[in-house]
Amino acid sequence: MTLRDRPGVGAVSGSRYGRGMLGADDPLDPTPRRVLVAGTSGVGKTTTAARIGRALGLPHTEIDALFHGPDWQPREQFVADVEAFTSAPTWITEWQYTPVRALLAERADTVVWIDLPNAVAFWRLFRRTLRRRLRRIEMWNGNVEPPLWTFFTDPGNILRWGISTRNTTRSRIPELAVEAPHLRIVRLRSQREIDRFVQHLGGGRG
């Protein structure tokens, strides 16, 4: 078996992926030191990772910033950079990108899974994309969101990507729980649960 992406692992029922998972109010002992934040596009992985990092004093590396080079091209140093920062004793990042997904899972001790309803996730993604495009917000290495009409012409458009991969994390998590039993998996199903979880970690901060 492998942690690499594979077809054939379907969406799971609540009883199947609920077993052994933790919730917003469950204590984490020992304290997380190497953390992944998982979830579909738009759920707020980066924002939540930064909040957890502040609460626990963990350095946050935004993995998108390592992956995307100019003109949205993947950076050649991406895998090496991920290997480097995950060699440290403490870190937090987002669980993304097939070339490093297995490495990240192997080196982490905790996964925080943001499992929001699909409609909520897509609305957040749409709102974020619209704001970035209208304000021409510069992201990683000079990149900006492409025109909104590319939704109709580009299969890689982030909104189309969000729709086509909306259930992917729900397929990966059960596989991850089996193949990486050392990981603690915390499932958060609403913004209130996210906020409560961060507050518990930081003793009221976050």
Short mmCIF file of C-alpha atoms in Angstrom, two decimals:
data_model
loop_
_atom_site.label_atom_id
_atom_site.label_comp_id
_atom_site.label_asym_id
_atom_site.label_seq_id
_atom_site.Cartn_x
_atom_site.Cartn_y
_atom_site.Cartn_z
CA MET A 1 0.00 0.00 0.00
CA THR A 2 1.08 3.57 -0.52
CA LEU A 3 0.06 7.04 0.48
CA ARG A 4 0.21 8.14 -3.12
CA ASP A 5 -3.06 9.14 -4.75
CA ARG A 6 -5.03 6.12 -5.97
CA PRO A 7 -8.51 5.59 -7.39
CA GLY A 8 -10.89 3.17 -5.77
CA VAL A 9 -11.15 4.65 -2.27
CA GLY A 10 -14.67 6.01 -2.21
CA ALA A 11 -16.30 8.60 0.02
CA VAL A 12 -16.84 7.11 3.43
CA SER A 13 -19.71 7.02 5.85
CA GLY A 14 -19.63 8.79 9.18
CA SER A 15 -19.14 5.58 11.13
CA ARG A 16 -16.16 4.53 9.01
CA TYR A 17 -14.15 7.73 9.21
CA GLY A 18 -15.41 8.69 12.62
CA ARG A 19 -13.75 5.75 14.36
CA GLY A 20 -10.57 6.80 16.10
CA MET A 21 -10.78 10.41 14.98
CA LEU A 22 -10.64 13.31 17.37
CA GLY A 23 -12.84 16.37 17.56
CA ALA A 24 -12.49 20.03 18.42
CA ASP A 25 -12.74 19.45 22.17
CA ASP A 26 -10.53 16.38 22.52
CA PRO A 27 -7.21 16.98 24.33
CA LEU A 28 -4.00 16.43 22.37
CA ASP A 29 -1.28 14.91 24.53
CA PRO A 30 1.54 15.26 23.72
CA THR A 31 1.24 18.69 22.16
CA PRO A 32 1.41 18.63 18.34
CA ARG A 33 4.81 19.59 16.97
CA ARG A 34 4.57 18.67 13.27
CA VAL A 35 1.12 19.41 11.90
CA LEU A 36 -0.68 19.06 8.57
CA VAL A 37 -3.90 20.87 7.75
CA ALA A 38 -6.01 18.99 5.20
CA GLY A 39 -9.16 19.85 3.30
CA THR A 40 -10.59 20.72 -0.08
CA SER A 41 -9.90 24.00 -1.85
CA GLY A 42 -11.44 26.99 -0.13
CA VAL A 43 -12.00 25.61 3.37
CA GLY A 44 -9.34 27.84 4.91
CA LYS A 45 -6.35 25.53 5.29
CA THR A 46 -3.72 28.26 5.14
CA THR A 47 -5.57 30.62 7.48
CA THR A 48 -6.17 27.82 9.98
CA ALA A 49 -2.58 26.60 9.74
CA ALA A 50 -1.32 30.09 10.53
CA ARG A 51 -3.66 30.32 13.54
CA ILE A 52 -2.57 26.93 14.87
CA GLY A 53 1.04 27.92 14.34
CA ARG A 54 0.58 31.07 16.41
CA ALA A 55 -1.26 29.19 19.15
CA LEU A 56 1.42 26.51 19.47
CA GLY A 57 4.50 28.49 18.50
CA LEU A 58 5.09 26.41 15.35
CA PRO A 59 6.68 27.92 12.23
CA HIS A 60 4.13 27.93 9.40
CA THR A 61 5.31 27.24 5.86
CA GLU A 62 2.67 27.97 3.22
CA ILE A 63 3.21 25.10 0.83
CA ASP A 64 1.63 26.93 -2.13
CA ALA A 65 4.45 29.48 -1.89
CA LEU A 66 6.99 26.70 -2.35
CA PHE A 67 5.15 25.00 -5.20
CA HIS A 68 4.22 27.91 -7.49
CA GLY A 69 6.93 29.63 -9.49
CA PRO A 70 6.44 32.54 -11.93
CA ASP A 71 3.54 32.08 -14.37
CA TRP A 72 2.13 29.36 -12.10
CA GLN A 73 4.85 26.89 -13.09
CA PRO A 74 5.96 24.34 -10.47
CA ARG A 75 9.29 25.20 -8.90
CA GLU A 76 12.10 22.71 -9.53
CA GLN A 77 13.24 23.03 -5.91
CA PHE A 78 9.81 22.23 -4.49
CA VAL A 79 10.43 18.70 -3.20
CA ALA A 80 13.86 19.60 -1.84
CA ASP A 81 12.42 22.61 -0.02
CA VAL A 82 9.70 20.48 1.56
CA GLU A 83 12.23 17.88 2.63
CA ALA A 84 14.31 20.64 4.21
CA PHE A 85 11.66 22.34 6.32
CA THR A 86 10.04 19.08 7.44
CA SER A 87 13.41 17.93 8.77
CA ALA A 88 13.02 20.47 11.58
CA PRO A 89 11.55 19.37 14.93
CA THR A 90 8.55 21.69 14.67
CA TRP A 91 6.47 22.92 11.73
CA ILE A 92 2.98 23.27 10.32
CA THR A 93 1.87 23.30 6.68
CA GLU A 94 -0.98 22.32 4.37
CA TRP A 95 -1.33 18.71 3.18
CA GLN A 96 -1.15 19.19 -0.58
CA TYR A 97 0.64 18.11 -3.77
CA THR A 98 1.14 14.51 -4.79
CA PRO A 99 4.96 14.58 -4.99
CA VAL A 100 5.24 15.34 -1.26
CA ARG A 101 1.97 14.11 0.24
CA ALA A 102 3.47 10.82 1.48
CA LEU A 103 6.57 12.52 2.86
CA LEU A 104 4.48 15.02 4.78
CA ALA A 105 2.30 12.29 6.28
CA GLU A 106 5.34 10.26 7.28
CA ARG A 107 6.97 13.16 9.13
CA ALA A 108 3.88 14.70 10.74
CA ASP A 109 2.42 13.75 14.10
CA THR A 110 -1.02 15.34 13.70
CA VAL A 111 -3.46 16.03 10.86
CA VAL A 112 -6.18 18.65 11.24
CA TRP A 113 -8.89 17.83 8.70
CA ILE A 114 -11.22 20.73 7.85
CA ASP A 115 -14.31 18.92 6.58
CA LEU A 116 -16.81 21.66 5.79
CA PRO A 117 -19.98 21.07 3.75
CA ASN A 118 -19.33 21.25 0.01
CA ALA A 119 -21.57 24.30 -0.46
CA VAL A 120 -19.72 26.22 2.27
CA ALA A 121 -16.32 25.28 0.86
CA PHE A 122 -17.26 26.35 -2.67
CA TRP A 123 -18.76 29.65 -1.54
CA ARG A 124 -15.56 30.44 0.35
CA LEU A 125 -13.47 29.50 -2.67
CA PHE A 126 -15.60 31.64 -5.00
CA ARG A 127 -15.50 34.63 -2.66
CA ARG A 128 -11.72 34.35 -2.21
CA THR A 129 -11.11 33.99 -5.97
CA LEU A 130 -13.35 36.96 -6.79
CA ARG A 131 -11.62 39.16 -4.21
CA ARG A 132 -8.15 38.22 -5.42
CA ARG A 133 -9.06 38.82 -9.05
CA LEU A 134 -10.90 42.12 -8.61
CA ARG A 135 -8.17 43.53 -6.39
CA ARG A 136 -5.35 42.04 -8.49
CA ILE A 137 -3.83 40.62 -5.33
CA GLU A 138 -0.31 39.37 -5.98
CA MET A 139 0.27 35.92 -4.56
CA TRP A 140 3.32 33.69 -4.91
CA ASN A 141 6.21 34.78 -7.12
CA GLY A 142 4.21 37.51 -8.80
CA ASN A 143 1.21 35.37 -9.76
CA VAL A 144 -2.33 36.75 -9.81
CA GLU A 145 -5.66 35.04 -10.33
CA PRO A 146 -6.53 34.72 -14.05
CA PRO A 147 -9.66 36.34 -15.50
CA LEU A 148 -12.90 34.84 -14.22
CA TRP A 149 -13.98 33.80 -17.72
CA THR A 150 -11.23 31.15 -17.70
CA PHE A 151 -13.68 29.08 -15.65
CA PHE A 152 -15.22 28.18 -19.02
CA THR A 153 -11.99 27.56 -20.92
CA ASP A 154 -9.34 26.28 -18.52
CA PRO A 155 -9.73 22.86 -16.84
CA GLY A 156 -7.17 24.00 -14.28
CA ASN A 157 -9.21 27.02 -13.21
CA ILE A 158 -9.31 27.02 -9.40
CA LEU A 159 -13.13 27.09 -9.28
CA ARG A 160 -13.41 24.11 -11.61
CA TRP A 161 -10.69 22.39 -9.61
CA GLY A 162 -12.66 23.01 -6.42
CA ILE A 163 -15.76 21.41 -7.91
CA SER A 164 -14.01 18.38 -9.40
CA THR A 165 -12.00 17.61 -6.24
CA ARG A 166 -14.66 18.48 -3.65
CA ASN A 167 -14.76 14.94 -2.22
CA THR A 168 -11.12 13.99 -2.70
CA THR A 169 -10.02 14.58 0.89
CA ARG A 170 -12.91 12.48 2.18
CA SER A 171 -11.50 9.67 0.07
CA ARG A 172 -7.91 10.13 1.22
CA ILE A 173 -8.43 10.39 4.96
CA PRO A 174 -9.52 6.76 5.60
CA GLU A 175 -6.52 5.55 3.60
CA LEU A 176 -4.25 7.85 5.56
CA ALA A 177 -5.62 6.59 8.88
CA VAL A 178 -4.77 3.01 7.89
CA GLU A 179 -1.38 3.64 6.30
CA ALA A 180 -0.05 6.16 8.81
CA PRO A 181 -1.32 4.91 12.19
CA HIS A 182 1.13 7.18 14.03
CA LEU A 183 -0.95 10.20 13.01
CA ARG A 184 -3.60 11.76 15.19
CA ILE A 185 -6.43 12.98 12.97
CA VAL A 186 -8.65 15.81 14.18
CA ARG A 187 -11.82 16.36 12.16
CA LEU A 188 -13.39 19.83 12.24
CA ARG A 189 -16.77 20.23 10.55
CA SER A 190 -17.62 23.92 10.99
CA GLN A 191 -16.03 27.30 11.56
CA ARG A 192 -17.19 27.15 15.15
CA GLU A 193 -15.32 23.88 15.64
CA ILE A 194 -12.22 25.38 14.02
CA ASP A 195 -12.36 28.39 16.32
CA ARG A 196 -12.93 26.26 19.40
CA PHE A 197 -10.08 23.92 18.50
CA VAL A 198 -7.61 26.78 18.06
CA GLN A 199 -8.72 28.38 21.30
CA HIS A 200 -8.13 25.13 23.19
CA LEU A 201 -4.64 24.84 21.70
CA GLY A 202 -3.68 28.36 22.67
CA GLY A 203 -5.36 28.46 26.04
CA GLY A 204 -7.81 31.07 24.76
CA ARG A 205 -5.53 32.58 22.08
CA GLY A 206 -5.93 32.18 18.35
#
